[in-house]
Coordinates of C-alpha atoms and ligand atoms in Angstrom, one line a residue:
X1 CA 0.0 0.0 0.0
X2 CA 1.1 3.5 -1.0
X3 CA 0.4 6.5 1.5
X4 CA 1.0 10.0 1.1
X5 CA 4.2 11.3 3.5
X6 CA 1.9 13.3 6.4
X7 CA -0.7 9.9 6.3
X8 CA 2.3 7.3 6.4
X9 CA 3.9 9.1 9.6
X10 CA 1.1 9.6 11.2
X11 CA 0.4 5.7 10.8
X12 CA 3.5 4.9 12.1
X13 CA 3.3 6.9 15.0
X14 CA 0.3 6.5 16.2
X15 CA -0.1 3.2 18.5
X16 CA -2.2 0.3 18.0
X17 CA -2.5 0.0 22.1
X18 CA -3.5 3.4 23.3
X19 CA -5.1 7.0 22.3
X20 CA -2.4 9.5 21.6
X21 CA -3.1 13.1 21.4
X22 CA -2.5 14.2 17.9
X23 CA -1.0 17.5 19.1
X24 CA 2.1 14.5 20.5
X25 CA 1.6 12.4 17.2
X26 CA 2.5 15.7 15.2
X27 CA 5.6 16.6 17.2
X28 CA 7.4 13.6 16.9
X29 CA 6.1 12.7 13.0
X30 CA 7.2 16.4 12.4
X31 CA 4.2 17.4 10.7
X32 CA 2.5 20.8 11.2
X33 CA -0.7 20.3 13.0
X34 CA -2.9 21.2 10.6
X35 CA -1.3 18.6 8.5
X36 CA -1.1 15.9 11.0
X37 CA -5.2 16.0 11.8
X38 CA -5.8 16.3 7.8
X39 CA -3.6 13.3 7.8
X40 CA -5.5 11.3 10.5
X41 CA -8.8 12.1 9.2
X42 CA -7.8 10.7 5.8
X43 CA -6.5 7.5 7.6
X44 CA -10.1 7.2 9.3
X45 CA -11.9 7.4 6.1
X46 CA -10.0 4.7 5.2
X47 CA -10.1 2.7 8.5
X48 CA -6.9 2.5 9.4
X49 CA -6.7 5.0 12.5
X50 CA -9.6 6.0 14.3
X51 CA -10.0 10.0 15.9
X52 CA -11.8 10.6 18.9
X53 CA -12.2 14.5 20.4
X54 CA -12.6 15.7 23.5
X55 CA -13.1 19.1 24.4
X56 CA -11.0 20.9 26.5
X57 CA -11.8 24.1 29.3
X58 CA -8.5 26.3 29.7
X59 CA -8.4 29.2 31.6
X60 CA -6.0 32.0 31.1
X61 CA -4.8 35.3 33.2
X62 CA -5.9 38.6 31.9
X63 CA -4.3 41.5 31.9
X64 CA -6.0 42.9 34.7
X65 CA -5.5 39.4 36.4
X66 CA -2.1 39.9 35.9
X67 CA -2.2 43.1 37.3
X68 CA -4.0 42.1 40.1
X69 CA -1.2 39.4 41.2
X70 CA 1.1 42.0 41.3
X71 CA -0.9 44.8 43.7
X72 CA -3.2 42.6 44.9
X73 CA -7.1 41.8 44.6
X74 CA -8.5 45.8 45.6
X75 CA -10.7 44.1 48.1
X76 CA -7.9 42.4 49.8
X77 CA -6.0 45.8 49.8
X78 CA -9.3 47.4 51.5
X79 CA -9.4 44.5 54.0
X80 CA -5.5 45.0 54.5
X81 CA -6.0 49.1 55.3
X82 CA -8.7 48.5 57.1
X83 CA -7.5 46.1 59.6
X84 CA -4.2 48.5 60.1
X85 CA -6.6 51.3 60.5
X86 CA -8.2 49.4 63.8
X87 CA -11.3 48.3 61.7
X88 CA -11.6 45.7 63.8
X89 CA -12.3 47.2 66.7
X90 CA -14.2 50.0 65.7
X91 CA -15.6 51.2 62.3
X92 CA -13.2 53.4 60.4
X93 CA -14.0 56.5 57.4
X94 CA -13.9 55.0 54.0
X95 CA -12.9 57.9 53.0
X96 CA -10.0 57.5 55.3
X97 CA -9.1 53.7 54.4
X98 CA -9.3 54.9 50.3
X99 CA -6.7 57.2 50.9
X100 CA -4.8 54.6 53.2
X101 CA -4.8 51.5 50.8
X102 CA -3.7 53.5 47.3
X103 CA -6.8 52.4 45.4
X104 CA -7.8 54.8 42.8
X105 CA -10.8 55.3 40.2
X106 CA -12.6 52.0 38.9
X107 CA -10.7 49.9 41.8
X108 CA -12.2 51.9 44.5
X109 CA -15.7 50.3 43.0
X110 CA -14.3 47.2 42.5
X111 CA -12.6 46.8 45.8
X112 CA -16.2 47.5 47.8
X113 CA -18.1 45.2 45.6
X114 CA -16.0 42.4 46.2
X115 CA -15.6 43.3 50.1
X116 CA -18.9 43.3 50.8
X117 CA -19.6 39.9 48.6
X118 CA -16.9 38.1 49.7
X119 CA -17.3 38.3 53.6
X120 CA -14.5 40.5 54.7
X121 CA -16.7 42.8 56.4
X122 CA -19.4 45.6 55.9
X123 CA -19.9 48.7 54.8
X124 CA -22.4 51.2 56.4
X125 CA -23.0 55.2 55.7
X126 CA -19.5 55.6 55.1
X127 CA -18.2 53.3 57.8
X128 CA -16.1 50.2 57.3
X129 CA -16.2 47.8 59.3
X130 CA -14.4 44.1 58.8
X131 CA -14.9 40.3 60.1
X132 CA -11.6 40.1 62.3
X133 CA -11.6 36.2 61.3
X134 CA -11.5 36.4 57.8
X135 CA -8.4 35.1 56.6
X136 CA -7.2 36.7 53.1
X137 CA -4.4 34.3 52.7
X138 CA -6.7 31.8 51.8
X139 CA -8.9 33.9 49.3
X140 CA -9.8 31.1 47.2
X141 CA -10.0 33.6 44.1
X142 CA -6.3 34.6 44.7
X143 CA -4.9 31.2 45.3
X144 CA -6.7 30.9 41.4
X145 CA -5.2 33.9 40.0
X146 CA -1.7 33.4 41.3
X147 CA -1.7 29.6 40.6
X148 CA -2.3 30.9 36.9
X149 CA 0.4 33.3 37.0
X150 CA 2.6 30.5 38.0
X151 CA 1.7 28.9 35.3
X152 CA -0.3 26.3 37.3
X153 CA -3.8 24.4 37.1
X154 CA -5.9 27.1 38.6
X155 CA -7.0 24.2 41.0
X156 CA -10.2 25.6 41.3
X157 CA -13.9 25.1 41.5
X158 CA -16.6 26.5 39.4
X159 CA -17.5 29.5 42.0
X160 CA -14.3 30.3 42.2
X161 CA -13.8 30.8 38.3
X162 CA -16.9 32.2 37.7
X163 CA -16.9 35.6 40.0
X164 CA -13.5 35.9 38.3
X165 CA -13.8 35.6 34.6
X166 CA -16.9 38.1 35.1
X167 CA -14.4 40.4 36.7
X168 CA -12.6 40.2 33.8
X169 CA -9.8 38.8 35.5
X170 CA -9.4 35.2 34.0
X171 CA -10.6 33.9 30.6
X172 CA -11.9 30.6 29.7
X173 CA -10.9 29.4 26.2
X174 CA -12.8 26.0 25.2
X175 CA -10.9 24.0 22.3
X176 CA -11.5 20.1 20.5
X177 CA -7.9 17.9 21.3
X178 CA -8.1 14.7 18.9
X179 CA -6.6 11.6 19.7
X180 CA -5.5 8.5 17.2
X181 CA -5.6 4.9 17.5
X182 CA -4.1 2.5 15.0
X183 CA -7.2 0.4 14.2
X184 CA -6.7 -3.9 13.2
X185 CA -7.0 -2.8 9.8
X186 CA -4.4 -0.4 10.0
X187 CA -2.3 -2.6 11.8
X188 CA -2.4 -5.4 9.3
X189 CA -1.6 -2.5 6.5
X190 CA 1.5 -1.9 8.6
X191 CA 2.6 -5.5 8.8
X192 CA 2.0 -6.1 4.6
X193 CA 4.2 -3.0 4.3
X194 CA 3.2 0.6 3.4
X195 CA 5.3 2.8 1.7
X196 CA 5.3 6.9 0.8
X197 CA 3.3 7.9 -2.1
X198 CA 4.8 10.7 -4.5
X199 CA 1.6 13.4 -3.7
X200 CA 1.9 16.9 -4.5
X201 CA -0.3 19.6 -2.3
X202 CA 0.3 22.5 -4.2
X203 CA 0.1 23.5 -8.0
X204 CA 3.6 25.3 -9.0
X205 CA 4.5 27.4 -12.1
X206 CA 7.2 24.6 -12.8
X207 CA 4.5 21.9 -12.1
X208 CA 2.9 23.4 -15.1
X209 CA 5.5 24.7 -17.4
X210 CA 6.9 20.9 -17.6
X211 CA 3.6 19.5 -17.9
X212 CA 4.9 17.3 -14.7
X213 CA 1.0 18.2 -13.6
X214 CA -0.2 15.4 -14.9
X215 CA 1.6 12.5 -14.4
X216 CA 1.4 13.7 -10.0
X217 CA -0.8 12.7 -7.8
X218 CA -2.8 15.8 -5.7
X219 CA -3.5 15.0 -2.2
X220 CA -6.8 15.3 -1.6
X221 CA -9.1 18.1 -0.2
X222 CA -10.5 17.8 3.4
X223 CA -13.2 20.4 4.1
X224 CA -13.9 19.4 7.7
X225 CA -10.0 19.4 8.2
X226 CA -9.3 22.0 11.1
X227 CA -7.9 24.8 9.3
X228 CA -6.4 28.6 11.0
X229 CA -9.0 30.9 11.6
X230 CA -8.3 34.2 10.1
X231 CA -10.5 37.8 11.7
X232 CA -9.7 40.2 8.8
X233 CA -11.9 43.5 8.9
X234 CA -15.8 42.3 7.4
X235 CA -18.5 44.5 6.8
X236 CA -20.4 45.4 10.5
X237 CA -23.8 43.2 10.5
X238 CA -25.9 46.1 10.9
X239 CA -24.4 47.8 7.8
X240 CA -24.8 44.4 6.3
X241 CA -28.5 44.1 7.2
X242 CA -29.0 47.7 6.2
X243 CA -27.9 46.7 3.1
X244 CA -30.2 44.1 2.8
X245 CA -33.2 46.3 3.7
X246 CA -32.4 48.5 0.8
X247 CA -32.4 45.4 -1.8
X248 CA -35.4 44.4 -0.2
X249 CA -37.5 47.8 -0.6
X250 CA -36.1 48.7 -4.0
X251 CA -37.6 45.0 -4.9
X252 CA -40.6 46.3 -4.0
X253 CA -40.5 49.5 -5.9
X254 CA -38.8 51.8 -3.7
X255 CA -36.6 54.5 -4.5
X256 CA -33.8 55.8 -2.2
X257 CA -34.0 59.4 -0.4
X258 CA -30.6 61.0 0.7
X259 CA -30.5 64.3 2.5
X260 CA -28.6 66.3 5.3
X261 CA -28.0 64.4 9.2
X262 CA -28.2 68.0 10.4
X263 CA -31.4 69.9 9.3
X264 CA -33.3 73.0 10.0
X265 CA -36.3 72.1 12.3
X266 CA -38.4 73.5 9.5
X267 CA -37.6 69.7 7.7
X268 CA -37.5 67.9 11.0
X269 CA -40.8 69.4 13.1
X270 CA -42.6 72.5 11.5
X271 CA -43.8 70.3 8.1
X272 CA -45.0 67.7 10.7
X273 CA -47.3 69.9 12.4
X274 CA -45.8 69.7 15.3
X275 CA -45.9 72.7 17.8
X276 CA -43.0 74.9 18.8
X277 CA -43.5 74.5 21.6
X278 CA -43.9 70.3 21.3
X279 CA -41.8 68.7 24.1
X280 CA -39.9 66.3 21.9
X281 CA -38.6 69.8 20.0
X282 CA -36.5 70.4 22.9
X283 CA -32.9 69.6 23.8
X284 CA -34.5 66.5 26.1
X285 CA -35.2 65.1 22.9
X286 CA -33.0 66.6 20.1
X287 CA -29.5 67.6 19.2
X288 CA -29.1 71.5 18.4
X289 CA -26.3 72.8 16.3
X290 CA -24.1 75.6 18.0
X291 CA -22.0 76.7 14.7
X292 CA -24.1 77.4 12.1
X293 CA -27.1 76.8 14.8
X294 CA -29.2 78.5 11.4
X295 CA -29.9 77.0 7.9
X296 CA -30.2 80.1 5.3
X297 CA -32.1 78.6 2.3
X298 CA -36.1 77.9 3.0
X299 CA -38.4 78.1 0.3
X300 CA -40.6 81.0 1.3
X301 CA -43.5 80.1 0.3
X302 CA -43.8 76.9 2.2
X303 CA -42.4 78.4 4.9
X304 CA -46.0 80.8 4.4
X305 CA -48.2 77.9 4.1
X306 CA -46.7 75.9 7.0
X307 CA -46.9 79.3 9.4
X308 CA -50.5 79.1 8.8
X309 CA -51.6 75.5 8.9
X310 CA -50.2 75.6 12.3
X311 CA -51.8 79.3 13.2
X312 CA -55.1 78.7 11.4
X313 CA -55.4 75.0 10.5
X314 CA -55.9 73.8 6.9
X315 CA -59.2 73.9 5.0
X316 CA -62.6 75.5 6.5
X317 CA -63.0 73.1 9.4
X318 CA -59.4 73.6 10.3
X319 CA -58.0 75.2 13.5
X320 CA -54.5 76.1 14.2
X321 CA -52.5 75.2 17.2
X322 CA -52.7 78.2 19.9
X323 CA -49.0 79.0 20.3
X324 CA -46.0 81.3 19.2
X325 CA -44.6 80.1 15.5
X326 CA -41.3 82.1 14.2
X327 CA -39.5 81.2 11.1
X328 CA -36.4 81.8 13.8
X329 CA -37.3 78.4 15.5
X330 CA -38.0 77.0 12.3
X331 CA -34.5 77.8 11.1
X332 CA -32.8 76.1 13.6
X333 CA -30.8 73.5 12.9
X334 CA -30.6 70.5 14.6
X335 CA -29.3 66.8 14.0
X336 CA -32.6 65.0 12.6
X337 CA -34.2 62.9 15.5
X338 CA -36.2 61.2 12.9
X339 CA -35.5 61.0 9.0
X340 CA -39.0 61.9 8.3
X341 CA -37.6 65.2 7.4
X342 CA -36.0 63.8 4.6
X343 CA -39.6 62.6 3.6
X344 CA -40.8 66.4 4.2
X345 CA -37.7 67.4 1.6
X346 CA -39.1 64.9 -1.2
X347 CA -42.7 65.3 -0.4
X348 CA -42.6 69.1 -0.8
X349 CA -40.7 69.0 -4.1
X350 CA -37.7 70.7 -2.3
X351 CA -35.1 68.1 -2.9
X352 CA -36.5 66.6 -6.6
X353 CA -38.9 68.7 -7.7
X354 CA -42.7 68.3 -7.9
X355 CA -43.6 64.7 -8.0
X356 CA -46.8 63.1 -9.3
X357 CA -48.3 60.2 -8.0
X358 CA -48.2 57.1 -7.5
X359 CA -44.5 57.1 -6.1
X360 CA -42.6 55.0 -3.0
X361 CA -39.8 56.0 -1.5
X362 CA -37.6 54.9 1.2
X363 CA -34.0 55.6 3.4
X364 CA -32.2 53.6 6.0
X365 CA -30.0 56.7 7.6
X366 CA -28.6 57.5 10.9
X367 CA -31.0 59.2 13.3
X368 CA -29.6 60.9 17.2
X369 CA -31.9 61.3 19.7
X370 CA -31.2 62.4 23.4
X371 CA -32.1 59.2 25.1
X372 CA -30.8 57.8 27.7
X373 CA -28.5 54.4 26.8
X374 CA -30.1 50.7 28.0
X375 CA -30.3 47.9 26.4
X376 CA -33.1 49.3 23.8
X377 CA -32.0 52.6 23.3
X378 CA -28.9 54.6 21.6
X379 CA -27.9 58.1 20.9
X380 CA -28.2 56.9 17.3
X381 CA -29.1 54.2 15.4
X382 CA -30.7 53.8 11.9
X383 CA -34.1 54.4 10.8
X384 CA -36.0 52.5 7.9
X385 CA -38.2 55.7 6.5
X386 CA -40.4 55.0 4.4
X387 CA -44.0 56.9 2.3
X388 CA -46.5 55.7 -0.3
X389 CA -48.0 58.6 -2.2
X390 CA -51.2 57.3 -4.0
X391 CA -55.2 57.8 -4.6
X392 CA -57.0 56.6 -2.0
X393 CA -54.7 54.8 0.4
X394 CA -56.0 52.4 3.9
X395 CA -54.6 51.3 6.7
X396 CA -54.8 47.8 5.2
X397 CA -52.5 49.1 2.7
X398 CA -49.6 50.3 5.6
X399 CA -50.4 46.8 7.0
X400 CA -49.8 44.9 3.9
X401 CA -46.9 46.3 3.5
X402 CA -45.4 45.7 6.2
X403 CA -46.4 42.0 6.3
X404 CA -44.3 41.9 3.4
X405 CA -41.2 43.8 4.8
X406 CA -41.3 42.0 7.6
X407 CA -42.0 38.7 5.7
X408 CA -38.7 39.0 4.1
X409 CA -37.4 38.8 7.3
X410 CA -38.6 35.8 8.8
X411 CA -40.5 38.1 10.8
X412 CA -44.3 36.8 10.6
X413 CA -46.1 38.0 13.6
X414 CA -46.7 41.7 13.4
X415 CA -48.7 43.8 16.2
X416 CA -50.1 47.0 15.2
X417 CA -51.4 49.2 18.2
X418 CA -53.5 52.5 17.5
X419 CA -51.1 55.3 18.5
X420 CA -51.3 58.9 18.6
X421 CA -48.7 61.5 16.5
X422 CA -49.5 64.9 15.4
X423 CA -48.4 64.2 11.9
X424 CA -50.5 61.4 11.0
X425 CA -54.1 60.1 11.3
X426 CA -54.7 57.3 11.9
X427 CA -51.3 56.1 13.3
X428 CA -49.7 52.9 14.8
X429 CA -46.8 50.7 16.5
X430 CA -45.7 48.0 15.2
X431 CA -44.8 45.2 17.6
X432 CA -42.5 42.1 16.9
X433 CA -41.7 39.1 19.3
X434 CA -38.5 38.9 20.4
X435 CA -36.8 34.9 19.9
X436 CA -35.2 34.4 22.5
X437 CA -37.5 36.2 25.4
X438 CA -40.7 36.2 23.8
X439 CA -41.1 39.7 24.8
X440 CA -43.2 42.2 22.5
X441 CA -40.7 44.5 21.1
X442 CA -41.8 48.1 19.3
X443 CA -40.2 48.2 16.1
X444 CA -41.8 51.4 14.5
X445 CA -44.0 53.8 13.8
X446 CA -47.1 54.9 11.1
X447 CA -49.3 56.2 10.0
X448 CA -51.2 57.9 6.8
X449 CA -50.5 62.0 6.9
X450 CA -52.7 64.6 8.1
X451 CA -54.6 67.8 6.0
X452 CA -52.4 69.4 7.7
X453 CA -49.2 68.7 6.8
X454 CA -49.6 67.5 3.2
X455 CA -52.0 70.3 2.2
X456 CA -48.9 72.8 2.8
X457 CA -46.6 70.8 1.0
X458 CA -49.0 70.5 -2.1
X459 CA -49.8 67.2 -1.8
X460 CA -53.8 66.4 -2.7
X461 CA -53.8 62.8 -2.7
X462 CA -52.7 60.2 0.3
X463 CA -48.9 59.5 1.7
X464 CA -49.0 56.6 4.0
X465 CA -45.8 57.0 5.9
X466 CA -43.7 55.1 8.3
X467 CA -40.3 54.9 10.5
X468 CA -38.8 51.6 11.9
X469 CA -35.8 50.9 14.0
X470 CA -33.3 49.0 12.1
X471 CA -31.5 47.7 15.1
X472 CA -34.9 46.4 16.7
X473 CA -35.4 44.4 13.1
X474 CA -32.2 42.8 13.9
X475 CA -32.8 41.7 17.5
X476 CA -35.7 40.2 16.1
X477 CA -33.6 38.7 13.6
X478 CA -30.8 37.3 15.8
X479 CA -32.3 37.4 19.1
X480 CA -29.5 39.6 20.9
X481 CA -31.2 41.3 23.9
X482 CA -28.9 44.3 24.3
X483 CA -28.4 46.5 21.3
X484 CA -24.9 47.5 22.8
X485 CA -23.7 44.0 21.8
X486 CA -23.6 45.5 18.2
X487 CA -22.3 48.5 19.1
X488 CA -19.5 50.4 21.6
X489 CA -17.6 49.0 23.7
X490 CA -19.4 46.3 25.0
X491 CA -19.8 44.8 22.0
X492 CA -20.4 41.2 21.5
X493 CA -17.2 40.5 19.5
X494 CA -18.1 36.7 19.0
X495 CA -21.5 37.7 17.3
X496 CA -20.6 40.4 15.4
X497 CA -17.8 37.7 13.6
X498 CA -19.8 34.9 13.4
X499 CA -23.2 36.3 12.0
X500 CA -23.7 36.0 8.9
X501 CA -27.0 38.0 7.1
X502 CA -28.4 35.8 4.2
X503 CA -29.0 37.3 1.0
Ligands
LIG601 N1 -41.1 59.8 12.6 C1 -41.7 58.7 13.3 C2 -42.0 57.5 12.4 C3 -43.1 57.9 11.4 C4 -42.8 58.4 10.2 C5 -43.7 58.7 9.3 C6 -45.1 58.6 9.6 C7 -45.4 58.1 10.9 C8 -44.4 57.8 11.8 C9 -40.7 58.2 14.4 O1 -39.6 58.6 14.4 O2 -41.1 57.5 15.3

């Protein structure tokens, strides 16, 4: 029998009697490792070795572990001060032990948490106070760290490891060790005599010029074969789903509407009908511009039209809200808290020129709002803006189309709940279910335009109009539960390699 060079060393150092890691089996055959395991897999689909994995926990120092060996844990530091300070006896300042045990910023935090949670004592308004019997020598989670920095087995339990690696002070690493076996059929191959193949991995100029290529025999391709894994830069999955969004609408007809982040609030509330004096028109809500804080060119005679819908109302019934409108407000410019202003531009002719119906249009653009971070809410994030202009147009028309957004998705459970904005009428949330919690998640906004805003704008037939929250689209999508694990610095590293978004 004939076997290629990596398969025939492997064979022969491999053992009939016992499992041998293939990590040992490489080594000593002198193969690369890579090559060894492509080598022992090819042996088992022949039946002469057989692979068996296991998977293996390691866990590593940090740097902050490492840090930590060398000062000491910050709560062990507290505890030290503390107990030199008399805290024994009698409760002692924090204040006092702070400046006494050299912690500083984040450790200061760090070092009280732990304190507290591990036992060494309490503290109370201000006070410290410590358990005279607690014995720091023994802290189980420094024996761990310093075992590790000796380059030891941690030697250590589950609650040990865990408190630490969510400190961020160890890290576990999981990884597959293979073992080989020479099996009877391989040992019987061994004993009638095997010798090296000629096989050639790799196609070379020379190879070709000489026309050698085809008289050699190619080793063979093995897929499943562990190969390196290399992180090169790849496009961010929300970019990629955005992306996605836009093939999606343009399949249904959509065109794409581009326009400034920073806009006067002309575009971004007056259009909308919505008061000056509206609550969500104020720094709580919105970004303002400092320099230019004004934009220069509005056309004057919507700016006319809009003054008066929202000081007289539209039409004979109409009525006007009754509060102070200047075209100073409206000339202020802020970042765009919704990109419904870019809908305004188009709408009004502004950006395109006049536009006659039936049209769609659509963006997926950055937003900033003043919000407070949590797990559903940024400073920014992208918005999927979108209008139908059309003759007579129902809220079974919104409703369709979102079924069929959402559809291409895998998103088939839509909520819509009546809702109220003083741009449209009727209007309504949409609601998803989130995978993983079940939880109803809000994932935009609609409605159909009022008199009021589309009669300025010279618009006499119906715009149905909505905003949704790409980020919320892709929770429902992946089923992350924090939106920061896509973006910032607590980003979920892991997810944002591995995902991939399917065309
Ligand atoms: N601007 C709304 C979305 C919306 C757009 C158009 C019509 C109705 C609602 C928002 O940001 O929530």
């Amino acid at each position: 029998m004939k076997l290629p060079h990596a398969q025939l060393a492997v064979l022969k150092t491999a053992s009939a009697d016992e499992d041998r890691p293939l990590t040992e089996v490489a080594t000593e055959a002198d193969l690369k490792p890579a090559a060894a395991t492509r080598a022992a897999f090819e042996l088992e689909d022949d039946g002469l070795v057989s692979v068996s994995e296991e998977t293996d926990e390691s866990v590593s120092l940090t740097d902050e572990g490492r840090q930590y060996v060398e000062e000491g844990l910050p709560e062990l530091r507290l505890y030290a001060a503390a107990v030199d300070a008399g805290a024994d006896e009698s409760p002692v300042s924090l204040g006092q032990l702070i400046g006494a045990s050299g912690l500083e910023g984040p450790a200061v935090d760090i070092a009280l948490a732990n304190f507290a949670r591990k036992g060494y004592g309490e503290v109370d308004s201000g006070e410290v106070s410590v358990d005279p019997d607690a014995d720091p020598d023994s802290d189980p989670e420094r024996r761990a760290l310093e075992r590790l920095a000796d380059g030891d087995d941690p030697d250590a339990d589950e609650a040990t490891i865990d408190p630490l690696e969510s400190r961020g002070l160890v890290a576990r690493e999981e990884s597959t060790v293979r073992s080989v076996q020479v099996t009877d059929e391989g040992v019987n191959a061994l004993m009638a005599g095997v010798s090296e193949a000629e096989t050639v991995d790799r196609l070379t100029p020379e190879l070709i010029t000489s026309g050698e290529w085809e008289d050699v025999e190619f080793t063979e391709y093995n897929v499943e074969a562990d190969a390196e894994q290399f992180q090169g830069g790849k496009e961010h999955i929300l970019r990629q789903t955005a992306n996605r969004v836009k093939d999606v609408l343009v399949g249904m007809g959509f065109e794409e509407m581009e326009g400034p982040h920073a806009d006067a609030q002309f575009w971004i509330n007056d259009c909308l009908f919505m008061p000056q004096d509206h609550p969500a028109r104020t720094h709580w809500d919105q970004f303002a511009l400092e320099e230019p804080s004004e934009i220069q060119d509005l056309p004057e005679d919507l700016v006319e039209r809009v003054r008066s819908a929202h000081k007289d109302g539209v039409g004979p019934d109409g009525d006007g809200y009754h509060s102070p409108w200047t075209e100073e407000t409206a000339r202020r410019l802020d970042l765009r808290g919704h990109t419904t202003s870019l809908s305004m531009r188009y709408l009004s002719g502004h950006q395109i020129g006049e536009l006659e119906p039936p049209q769609r249009y659509f963006s997926v653009e950055k937003v900033y709002r003043n919000d407070t971070l949590d797990p559903t809410h940024l400073l920014e994030f992208f918005q999927i803006e979108g209008w139908v202009m059309a003759d007579d147009l129902s809220v079974r028309d919104l409703m369709g189309t979102f079924t069929e957004f959402y559809e291409r998705f895998g998103i088939t459970d839509l909520d819509f709940k009546p809702h109220y904005n003083p741009y449209t009428e009727p209007s309504f949330e949409l609601f998803g279910t989130h995978p993983e919690t079940g939880d109803i998640v809000e994932v935009g906004n609609s409605g159909i335009f009022r008199e009021e805003v589309l009669s300025p704008l010279g618009v006499d037939c119906d715009v149905m109009a909505w905003g949704l929250s790409l980020e919320r689209l892709l929770m429902l999508m992946y089923g992350f539960e924090d939106i920061r694990d896509v973006h910032g610095t607590l980003c979920d590293l892991e997810l944002l390699r591995d995902v991939e978004v399917v065309h």
